[in-house]
Short mmCIF file of N, CA and C in Angstrom, two decimals:
data_model
loop_
_atom_site.label_atom_id
_atom_site.label_comp_id
_atom_site.label_asym_id
_atom_site.label_seq_id
_atom_site.Cartn_x
_atom_site.Cartn_y
_atom_site.Cartn_z
N UNK A 10 13.75 22.49 15.69
CA UNK A 10 12.64 21.63 16.04
C UNK A 10 12.03 20.96 14.81
N UNK A 11 12.32 21.44 13.63
CA UNK A 11 11.77 20.85 12.42
C UNK A 11 10.37 21.38 12.14
N UNK A 12 9.85 21.03 10.99
CA UNK A 12 8.50 21.50 10.68
C UNK A 12 7.48 20.38 10.90
N UNK A 13 6.23 20.68 10.62
CA UNK A 13 5.15 19.73 10.90
C UNK A 13 5.26 18.45 10.06
N UNK A 14 5.97 18.49 8.93
CA UNK A 14 6.13 17.28 8.11
C UNK A 14 6.94 16.23 8.86
N UNK A 15 7.93 16.65 9.67
CA UNK A 15 8.71 15.70 10.46
C UNK A 15 7.83 14.96 11.45
N UNK A 16 6.94 15.69 12.11
CA UNK A 16 6.01 15.07 13.06
C UNK A 16 5.09 14.09 12.34
N UNK A 17 4.57 14.49 11.18
CA UNK A 17 3.68 13.61 10.42
C UNK A 17 4.40 12.33 10.02
N UNK A 18 5.65 12.46 9.54
CA UNK A 18 6.42 11.27 9.16
C UNK A 18 6.67 10.38 10.38
N UNK A 19 6.97 11.00 11.50
CA UNK A 19 7.22 10.24 12.71
C UNK A 19 5.96 9.47 13.14
N UNK A 20 4.82 10.13 13.13
CA UNK A 20 3.57 9.46 13.50
C UNK A 20 3.23 8.36 12.51
N UNK A 21 3.47 8.63 11.23
CA UNK A 21 3.21 7.62 10.20
C UNK A 21 4.11 6.41 10.40
N UNK A 22 5.38 6.64 10.69
CA UNK A 22 6.33 5.55 10.94
C UNK A 22 5.93 4.75 12.18
N UNK A 23 5.51 5.44 13.22
CA UNK A 23 5.08 4.74 14.43
C UNK A 23 3.86 3.87 14.16
N UNK A 24 2.93 4.37 13.38
CA UNK A 24 1.73 3.60 13.05
C UNK A 24 2.12 2.35 12.24
N UNK A 25 3.05 2.50 11.30
CA UNK A 25 3.49 1.35 10.51
C UNK A 25 4.17 0.31 11.39
N UNK A 26 5.00 0.76 12.31
CA UNK A 26 5.69 -0.17 13.21
C UNK A 26 4.69 -0.86 14.13
N UNK A 27 3.69 -0.14 14.59
CA UNK A 27 2.67 -0.72 15.46
C UNK A 27 1.89 -1.82 14.72
N UNK A 28 1.55 -1.55 13.46
CA UNK A 28 0.84 -2.54 12.65
C UNK A 28 1.73 -3.76 12.42
N UNK A 29 3.00 -3.53 12.09
CA UNK A 29 3.93 -4.64 11.86
C UNK A 29 4.10 -5.47 13.13
N UNK A 30 4.29 -4.80 14.26
CA UNK A 30 4.46 -5.51 15.53
C UNK A 30 3.21 -6.32 15.87
N UNK A 31 2.04 -5.77 15.57
CA UNK A 31 0.79 -6.49 15.84
C UNK A 31 0.72 -7.77 15.02
N UNK A 32 1.11 -7.71 13.75
CA UNK A 32 1.10 -8.92 12.92
C UNK A 32 2.12 -9.94 13.39
N UNK A 33 3.29 -9.48 13.79
CA UNK A 33 4.30 -10.40 14.32
C UNK A 33 3.79 -11.08 15.58
N UNK A 34 3.18 -10.30 16.48
CA UNK A 34 2.63 -10.89 17.71
C UNK A 34 1.49 -11.86 17.41
N UNK A 35 0.62 -11.51 16.46
CA UNK A 35 -0.48 -12.42 16.12
C UNK A 35 0.05 -13.74 15.56
N UNK A 36 1.04 -13.66 14.66
CA UNK A 36 1.62 -14.88 14.10
C UNK A 36 2.28 -15.71 15.20
N UNK A 37 3.06 -15.04 16.05
CA UNK A 37 3.76 -15.75 17.13
C UNK A 37 2.78 -16.39 18.09
N UNK A 38 1.72 -15.67 18.42
CA UNK A 38 0.71 -16.22 19.33
C UNK A 38 0.03 -17.44 18.71
N UNK A 39 -0.26 -17.36 17.43
CA UNK A 39 -0.88 -18.51 16.75
C UNK A 39 0.08 -19.70 16.73
N UNK A 40 1.34 -19.44 16.42
CA UNK A 40 2.32 -20.53 16.28
C UNK A 40 2.58 -21.22 17.61
N UNK A 41 2.87 -20.47 18.65
CA UNK A 41 3.21 -21.09 19.94
C UNK A 41 1.96 -21.36 20.76
N UNK A 42 0.98 -20.49 20.67
CA UNK A 42 -0.23 -20.63 21.48
C UNK A 42 -1.02 -21.87 21.16
N UNK A 43 -1.11 -22.22 19.88
CA UNK A 43 -1.87 -23.42 19.52
C UNK A 43 -1.20 -24.69 20.04
N UNK A 44 0.12 -24.72 20.02
CA UNK A 44 0.84 -25.89 20.56
C UNK A 44 0.64 -25.99 22.07
N UNK A 45 0.77 -24.86 22.76
CA UNK A 45 0.61 -24.85 24.21
C UNK A 45 -0.82 -25.23 24.58
N UNK A 46 -1.79 -24.73 23.83
CA UNK A 46 -3.19 -25.02 24.14
C UNK A 46 -3.50 -26.51 23.97
N UNK A 47 -2.92 -27.14 22.95
CA UNK A 47 -3.14 -28.59 22.76
C UNK A 47 -2.60 -29.39 23.95
N UNK A 48 -1.52 -28.94 24.53
CA UNK A 48 -0.87 -29.67 25.62
C UNK A 48 -1.46 -29.30 26.98
N UNK A 49 -1.64 -28.01 27.23
CA UNK A 49 -2.04 -27.53 28.55
C UNK A 49 -3.55 -27.43 28.70
N UNK A 50 -4.27 -27.32 27.59
CA UNK A 50 -5.71 -27.05 27.66
C UNK A 50 -5.96 -25.55 27.70
N UNK A 51 -7.21 -25.17 27.40
CA UNK A 51 -7.54 -23.74 27.30
C UNK A 51 -7.34 -22.99 28.61
N UNK A 52 -7.84 -23.54 29.69
CA UNK A 52 -7.79 -22.82 30.97
C UNK A 52 -6.35 -22.54 31.39
N UNK A 53 -5.50 -23.55 31.33
CA UNK A 53 -4.10 -23.35 31.73
C UNK A 53 -3.36 -22.45 30.74
N UNK A 54 -3.70 -22.53 29.47
CA UNK A 54 -3.06 -21.65 28.48
C UNK A 54 -3.42 -20.20 28.76
N UNK A 55 -4.71 -19.93 29.01
CA UNK A 55 -5.13 -18.56 29.32
C UNK A 55 -4.48 -18.07 30.61
N UNK A 56 -4.40 -18.94 31.59
CA UNK A 56 -3.78 -18.55 32.86
C UNK A 56 -2.29 -18.26 32.68
N UNK A 57 -1.60 -19.11 31.93
CA UNK A 57 -0.17 -18.89 31.67
C UNK A 57 0.04 -17.59 30.89
N UNK A 58 -0.82 -17.35 29.90
CA UNK A 58 -0.73 -16.14 29.08
C UNK A 58 -0.93 -14.90 29.97
N UNK A 59 -1.96 -14.94 30.82
CA UNK A 59 -2.27 -13.80 31.67
C UNK A 59 -1.16 -13.54 32.68
N UNK A 60 -0.69 -14.59 33.35
CA UNK A 60 0.40 -14.42 34.31
C UNK A 60 1.65 -13.89 33.61
N UNK A 61 1.95 -14.41 32.42
CA UNK A 61 3.13 -13.96 31.67
C UNK A 61 2.99 -12.50 31.27
N UNK A 62 1.79 -12.11 30.83
CA UNK A 62 1.56 -10.70 30.46
C UNK A 62 1.78 -9.80 31.66
N UNK A 63 1.22 -10.20 32.78
CA UNK A 63 1.36 -9.38 33.99
C UNK A 63 2.82 -9.31 34.44
N UNK A 64 3.50 -10.44 34.47
CA UNK A 64 4.89 -10.43 34.93
C UNK A 64 5.79 -9.69 33.95
N UNK A 65 5.52 -9.81 32.66
CA UNK A 65 6.31 -9.07 31.67
C UNK A 65 6.11 -7.57 31.78
N UNK A 66 4.86 -7.14 31.92
CA UNK A 66 4.58 -5.72 32.01
C UNK A 66 5.07 -5.13 33.33
N UNK A 67 4.94 -5.87 34.42
CA UNK A 67 5.45 -5.38 35.71
C UNK A 67 6.97 -5.28 35.68
N UNK A 68 7.62 -6.30 35.12
CA UNK A 68 9.09 -6.26 35.01
C UNK A 68 9.53 -5.08 34.17
N UNK A 69 8.83 -4.82 33.07
CA UNK A 69 9.15 -3.67 32.23
C UNK A 69 9.01 -2.37 33.01
N UNK A 70 7.91 -2.23 33.75
CA UNK A 70 7.68 -1.00 34.53
C UNK A 70 8.74 -0.80 35.60
N UNK A 71 9.20 -1.89 36.20
CA UNK A 71 10.17 -1.80 37.29
C UNK A 71 11.61 -1.62 36.79
N UNK A 72 11.94 -2.23 35.65
CA UNK A 72 13.34 -2.32 35.25
C UNK A 72 13.72 -1.46 34.04
N UNK A 73 12.78 -1.16 33.18
CA UNK A 73 13.10 -0.49 31.93
C UNK A 73 13.11 1.03 32.08
N UNK A 74 14.03 1.65 31.40
CA UNK A 74 14.07 3.11 31.37
C UNK A 74 12.83 3.66 30.68
N UNK A 75 12.35 2.94 29.66
CA UNK A 75 11.15 3.31 28.92
C UNK A 75 10.18 2.13 28.95
N UNK A 76 9.40 1.99 30.03
CA UNK A 76 8.52 0.81 30.16
C UNK A 76 7.53 0.70 29.01
N UNK A 77 7.18 -0.53 28.71
CA UNK A 77 6.26 -0.81 27.63
C UNK A 77 5.17 -1.75 28.13
N UNK A 78 4.05 -1.67 27.48
CA UNK A 78 2.95 -2.59 27.76
C UNK A 78 2.57 -3.22 26.43
N UNK A 79 2.50 -4.55 26.41
CA UNK A 79 2.16 -5.22 25.16
C UNK A 79 2.01 -6.71 25.37
N UNK A 80 1.85 -7.39 24.24
CA UNK A 80 1.60 -8.83 24.27
C UNK A 80 2.87 -9.67 24.15
N UNK A 81 3.97 -9.07 23.77
CA UNK A 81 5.16 -9.89 23.50
C UNK A 81 5.67 -10.60 24.74
N UNK A 82 5.56 -9.99 25.92
CA UNK A 82 5.97 -10.67 27.15
C UNK A 82 5.14 -11.91 27.39
N UNK A 83 3.84 -11.82 27.12
CA UNK A 83 2.95 -12.97 27.28
C UNK A 83 3.29 -14.07 26.29
N UNK A 84 3.66 -13.69 25.09
CA UNK A 84 4.04 -14.68 24.06
C UNK A 84 5.35 -15.36 24.47
N UNK A 85 6.28 -14.59 24.99
CA UNK A 85 7.52 -15.20 25.51
C UNK A 85 7.18 -16.15 26.65
N UNK A 86 6.19 -15.79 27.45
CA UNK A 86 5.77 -16.66 28.55
C UNK A 86 5.23 -17.99 28.05
N UNK A 87 4.44 -17.96 26.98
CA UNK A 87 3.95 -19.22 26.41
C UNK A 87 5.11 -20.05 25.87
N UNK A 88 6.09 -19.38 25.28
CA UNK A 88 7.28 -20.11 24.81
C UNK A 88 8.02 -20.74 26.00
N UNK A 89 8.10 -20.01 27.10
CA UNK A 89 8.73 -20.56 28.30
C UNK A 89 7.96 -21.74 28.86
N UNK A 90 6.63 -21.64 28.87
CA UNK A 90 5.80 -22.75 29.35
C UNK A 90 6.01 -23.98 28.48
N UNK A 91 6.07 -23.78 27.18
CA UNK A 91 6.30 -24.89 26.25
C UNK A 91 7.68 -25.50 26.48
N UNK A 92 8.67 -24.65 26.72
CA UNK A 92 10.04 -25.15 26.98
C UNK A 92 10.09 -25.98 28.26
N UNK A 93 9.40 -25.54 29.30
CA UNK A 93 9.36 -26.32 30.56
C UNK A 93 8.73 -27.68 30.29
N UNK A 94 7.64 -27.70 29.55
CA UNK A 94 6.98 -28.96 29.22
C UNK A 94 7.93 -29.88 28.45
N UNK A 95 8.59 -29.37 27.43
CA UNK A 95 9.50 -30.20 26.63
C UNK A 95 10.66 -30.72 27.47
N UNK A 96 11.25 -29.85 28.28
CA UNK A 96 12.38 -30.25 29.11
C UNK A 96 11.96 -31.31 30.13
N UNK A 97 10.82 -31.08 30.74
CA UNK A 97 10.31 -31.99 31.78
C UNK A 97 10.02 -33.38 31.22
N UNK A 98 9.65 -33.47 29.95
CA UNK A 98 9.20 -34.73 29.37
C UNK A 98 10.11 -35.26 28.26
N UNK A 99 11.39 -34.86 28.28
CA UNK A 99 12.33 -35.33 27.26
C UNK A 99 12.41 -36.85 27.21
N UNK A 100 12.36 -37.48 28.36
CA UNK A 100 12.47 -38.94 28.38
C UNK A 100 11.26 -39.61 27.74
N UNK A 101 10.11 -39.01 27.84
CA UNK A 101 8.88 -39.57 27.25
C UNK A 101 8.76 -39.20 25.77
N UNK A 102 9.11 -37.95 25.43
CA UNK A 102 8.92 -37.44 24.07
C UNK A 102 10.05 -37.82 23.12
N UNK A 103 11.19 -38.17 23.64
CA UNK A 103 12.30 -38.61 22.80
C UNK A 103 13.06 -37.45 22.17
N UNK A 104 13.75 -37.74 21.08
CA UNK A 104 14.64 -36.76 20.45
C UNK A 104 13.89 -35.57 19.88
N UNK A 105 12.61 -35.74 19.57
CA UNK A 105 11.83 -34.62 19.05
C UNK A 105 11.75 -33.48 20.05
N UNK A 106 11.69 -33.81 21.33
CA UNK A 106 11.65 -32.78 22.37
C UNK A 106 12.94 -31.97 22.38
N UNK A 107 14.04 -32.68 22.26
CA UNK A 107 15.35 -31.99 22.24
C UNK A 107 15.47 -31.07 21.03
N UNK A 108 15.01 -31.54 19.88
CA UNK A 108 15.05 -30.71 18.67
C UNK A 108 14.17 -29.48 18.82
N UNK A 109 12.97 -29.65 19.38
CA UNK A 109 12.09 -28.50 19.58
C UNK A 109 12.66 -27.53 20.61
N UNK A 110 13.27 -28.06 21.66
CA UNK A 110 13.91 -27.19 22.66
C UNK A 110 15.03 -26.38 22.03
N UNK A 111 15.84 -27.01 21.20
CA UNK A 111 16.93 -26.30 20.52
C UNK A 111 16.39 -25.21 19.61
N UNK A 112 15.35 -25.52 18.85
CA UNK A 112 14.75 -24.53 17.95
C UNK A 112 14.15 -23.37 18.74
N UNK A 113 13.46 -23.70 19.82
CA UNK A 113 12.86 -22.68 20.67
C UNK A 113 13.93 -21.80 21.31
N UNK A 114 14.97 -22.43 21.82
CA UNK A 114 16.08 -21.68 22.42
C UNK A 114 16.75 -20.76 21.42
N UNK A 115 16.95 -21.25 20.21
CA UNK A 115 17.55 -20.43 19.16
C UNK A 115 16.67 -19.22 18.85
N UNK A 116 15.39 -19.45 18.72
CA UNK A 116 14.45 -18.36 18.44
C UNK A 116 14.45 -17.32 19.56
N UNK A 117 14.44 -17.78 20.80
CA UNK A 117 14.46 -16.85 21.93
C UNK A 117 15.78 -16.06 21.98
N UNK A 118 16.89 -16.71 21.67
CA UNK A 118 18.19 -16.02 21.67
C UNK A 118 18.25 -14.97 20.55
N UNK A 119 17.74 -15.31 19.38
CA UNK A 119 17.71 -14.34 18.28
C UNK A 119 16.87 -13.14 18.68
N UNK A 120 15.72 -13.38 19.28
CA UNK A 120 14.87 -12.28 19.73
C UNK A 120 15.58 -11.44 20.79
N UNK A 121 16.27 -12.07 21.71
CA UNK A 121 16.99 -11.33 22.75
C UNK A 121 18.12 -10.50 22.15
N UNK A 122 18.84 -11.05 21.19
CA UNK A 122 19.92 -10.30 20.54
C UNK A 122 19.36 -9.13 19.75
N UNK A 123 18.26 -9.36 19.04
CA UNK A 123 17.62 -8.26 18.32
C UNK A 123 17.17 -7.19 19.30
N UNK A 124 16.59 -7.60 20.42
CA UNK A 124 16.14 -6.65 21.43
C UNK A 124 17.28 -5.85 22.02
N UNK A 125 18.45 -6.47 22.15
CA UNK A 125 19.61 -5.78 22.71
C UNK A 125 20.13 -4.70 21.76
N UNK A 126 19.82 -4.82 20.49
CA UNK A 126 20.32 -3.86 19.51
C UNK A 126 19.24 -2.88 19.06
N UNK A 127 18.03 -3.02 19.54
CA UNK A 127 16.94 -2.15 19.11
C UNK A 127 16.37 -1.40 20.32
N UNK A 128 16.27 -0.10 20.17
CA UNK A 128 15.69 0.72 21.24
C UNK A 128 14.19 0.49 21.37
N UNK A 129 13.57 -0.06 20.35
CA UNK A 129 12.12 -0.26 20.35
C UNK A 129 11.68 -1.54 21.06
N UNK A 130 12.60 -2.44 21.31
CA UNK A 130 12.24 -3.73 21.91
C UNK A 130 12.57 -3.69 23.39
N UNK A 131 11.61 -4.09 24.20
CA UNK A 131 11.78 -4.09 25.65
C UNK A 131 12.09 -5.51 26.11
N UNK A 132 13.39 -5.82 26.20
CA UNK A 132 13.79 -7.16 26.63
C UNK A 132 13.37 -7.44 28.07
N UNK A 133 13.19 -6.41 28.88
CA UNK A 133 12.73 -6.64 30.25
C UNK A 133 11.34 -7.25 30.25
N UNK A 134 10.48 -6.77 29.36
CA UNK A 134 9.13 -7.34 29.26
C UNK A 134 9.21 -8.78 28.78
N UNK A 135 10.09 -9.05 27.81
CA UNK A 135 10.26 -10.41 27.31
C UNK A 135 10.77 -11.32 28.42
N UNK A 136 11.77 -10.86 29.14
CA UNK A 136 12.35 -11.66 30.22
C UNK A 136 11.32 -11.92 31.32
N UNK A 137 10.60 -10.89 31.72
CA UNK A 137 9.58 -11.05 32.76
C UNK A 137 8.49 -12.02 32.34
N UNK A 138 8.05 -11.92 31.09
CA UNK A 138 7.05 -12.85 30.58
C UNK A 138 7.56 -14.28 30.52
N UNK A 139 8.80 -14.43 30.10
CA UNK A 139 9.43 -15.76 30.03
C UNK A 139 9.48 -16.40 31.42
N UNK A 140 9.90 -15.64 32.41
CA UNK A 140 9.96 -16.15 33.79
C UNK A 140 8.56 -16.50 34.28
N UNK A 141 7.58 -15.65 33.98
CA UNK A 141 6.21 -15.93 34.40
C UNK A 141 5.66 -17.20 33.79
N UNK A 142 5.90 -17.40 32.50
CA UNK A 142 5.43 -18.61 31.82
C UNK A 142 6.13 -19.86 32.31
N UNK A 143 7.43 -19.77 32.52
CA UNK A 143 8.18 -20.92 33.04
C UNK A 143 7.71 -21.28 34.44
N UNK A 144 7.50 -20.29 35.27
CA UNK A 144 7.05 -20.53 36.64
C UNK A 144 5.67 -21.18 36.64
N UNK A 145 4.75 -20.65 35.82
CA UNK A 145 3.41 -21.22 35.77
C UNK A 145 3.48 -22.69 35.32
N UNK A 146 4.21 -22.95 34.25
CA UNK A 146 4.29 -24.32 33.73
C UNK A 146 4.94 -25.26 34.73
N UNK A 147 5.96 -24.79 35.42
CA UNK A 147 6.62 -25.63 36.42
C UNK A 147 5.66 -26.02 37.54
N UNK A 148 4.89 -25.07 38.01
CA UNK A 148 4.00 -25.34 39.14
C UNK A 148 2.69 -26.02 38.75
N UNK A 149 2.06 -25.55 37.68
CA UNK A 149 0.70 -25.98 37.35
C UNK A 149 0.59 -26.78 36.06
N UNK A 150 1.66 -26.81 35.27
CA UNK A 150 1.60 -27.45 33.96
C UNK A 150 1.66 -28.96 34.02
N UNK A 151 1.49 -29.59 32.88
CA UNK A 151 1.53 -31.05 32.82
C UNK A 151 2.85 -31.58 33.38
N UNK A 152 2.74 -32.64 34.15
CA UNK A 152 3.91 -33.26 34.76
C UNK A 152 3.65 -34.77 34.80
N UNK A 153 3.90 -35.41 33.67
CA UNK A 153 3.57 -36.82 33.55
C UNK A 153 4.62 -37.69 34.22
N UNK A 154 4.12 -38.57 35.07
CA UNK A 154 4.96 -39.54 35.79
C UNK A 154 4.35 -40.93 35.60
N UNK A 155 5.21 -41.93 35.59
CA UNK A 155 4.72 -43.30 35.46
C UNK A 155 4.27 -43.83 36.82
N UNK A 156 3.11 -44.50 36.80
CA UNK A 156 2.63 -45.12 38.03
C UNK A 156 3.25 -46.51 38.17
N UNK A 157 2.83 -47.27 39.15
CA UNK A 157 3.42 -48.58 39.41
C UNK A 157 3.18 -49.57 38.27
N UNK A 158 2.18 -49.28 37.41
CA UNK A 158 1.89 -50.16 36.28
C UNK A 158 2.54 -49.66 34.98
N UNK A 159 3.32 -48.59 35.08
CA UNK A 159 4.00 -48.05 33.91
C UNK A 159 3.16 -47.08 33.09
N UNK A 160 1.96 -46.77 33.54
CA UNK A 160 1.10 -45.82 32.83
C UNK A 160 1.48 -44.39 33.19
N UNK A 161 1.37 -43.50 32.21
CA UNK A 161 1.66 -42.09 32.47
C UNK A 161 0.46 -41.42 33.13
N UNK A 162 0.72 -40.75 34.22
CA UNK A 162 -0.31 -40.01 34.96
C UNK A 162 0.17 -38.57 35.12
N UNK A 163 -0.74 -37.64 34.95
CA UNK A 163 -0.40 -36.23 35.12
C UNK A 163 -0.39 -35.89 36.61
N UNK A 164 0.77 -35.46 37.09
CA UNK A 164 0.95 -35.12 38.50
C UNK A 164 1.58 -33.72 38.62
N UNK A 165 0.78 -32.66 38.36
CA UNK A 165 1.34 -31.32 38.50
C UNK A 165 1.84 -31.07 39.91
N UNK A 166 2.83 -30.23 40.07
CA UNK A 166 3.36 -29.94 41.40
C UNK A 166 2.26 -29.32 42.25
N UNK A 167 1.50 -28.38 41.69
CA UNK A 167 0.34 -27.82 42.37
C UNK A 167 -0.88 -28.20 41.55
N UNK A 168 -1.71 -29.06 42.12
CA UNK A 168 -2.90 -29.55 41.41
C UNK A 168 -4.12 -28.76 41.88
N UNK A 169 -4.72 -28.02 40.97
CA UNK A 169 -5.85 -27.17 41.32
C UNK A 169 -7.20 -27.87 41.17
N UNK A 170 -7.18 -29.16 40.87
CA UNK A 170 -8.46 -29.88 40.73
C UNK A 170 -9.12 -30.12 42.04
#
């Protein structure tokens, strides 16, 4: 069973990983969250974040052998919401949207591959959050369409106004 020093090292290592993960999540939330907030507005960003957190944590509880609760599913959800926005508006945003989509997709794939090789990462939570964010953005997010005069008008699929 080992001696008490093994337990102390294990707890110390867990605390270090928790602090590191918190900083990674804070940086990721700042990086993607600020972009999503500029586009979606505060209310929709908070709603997408909350729905993504819930769907990520529920998916983890239902699918994972070792369920986790955390913010990373919600952050993946914001990335998914941003991806839906970019994909939906490629014709308006031009090549920059395609470049951002490629960069976002690459980042998500790297995270998924890392998660597949690490016992500490719950890809189910990431996947659930991603689906939650994509679903929210598809239904309630910005959906700019041209009117008869060629002006862009926001026409979300579900308009809560």
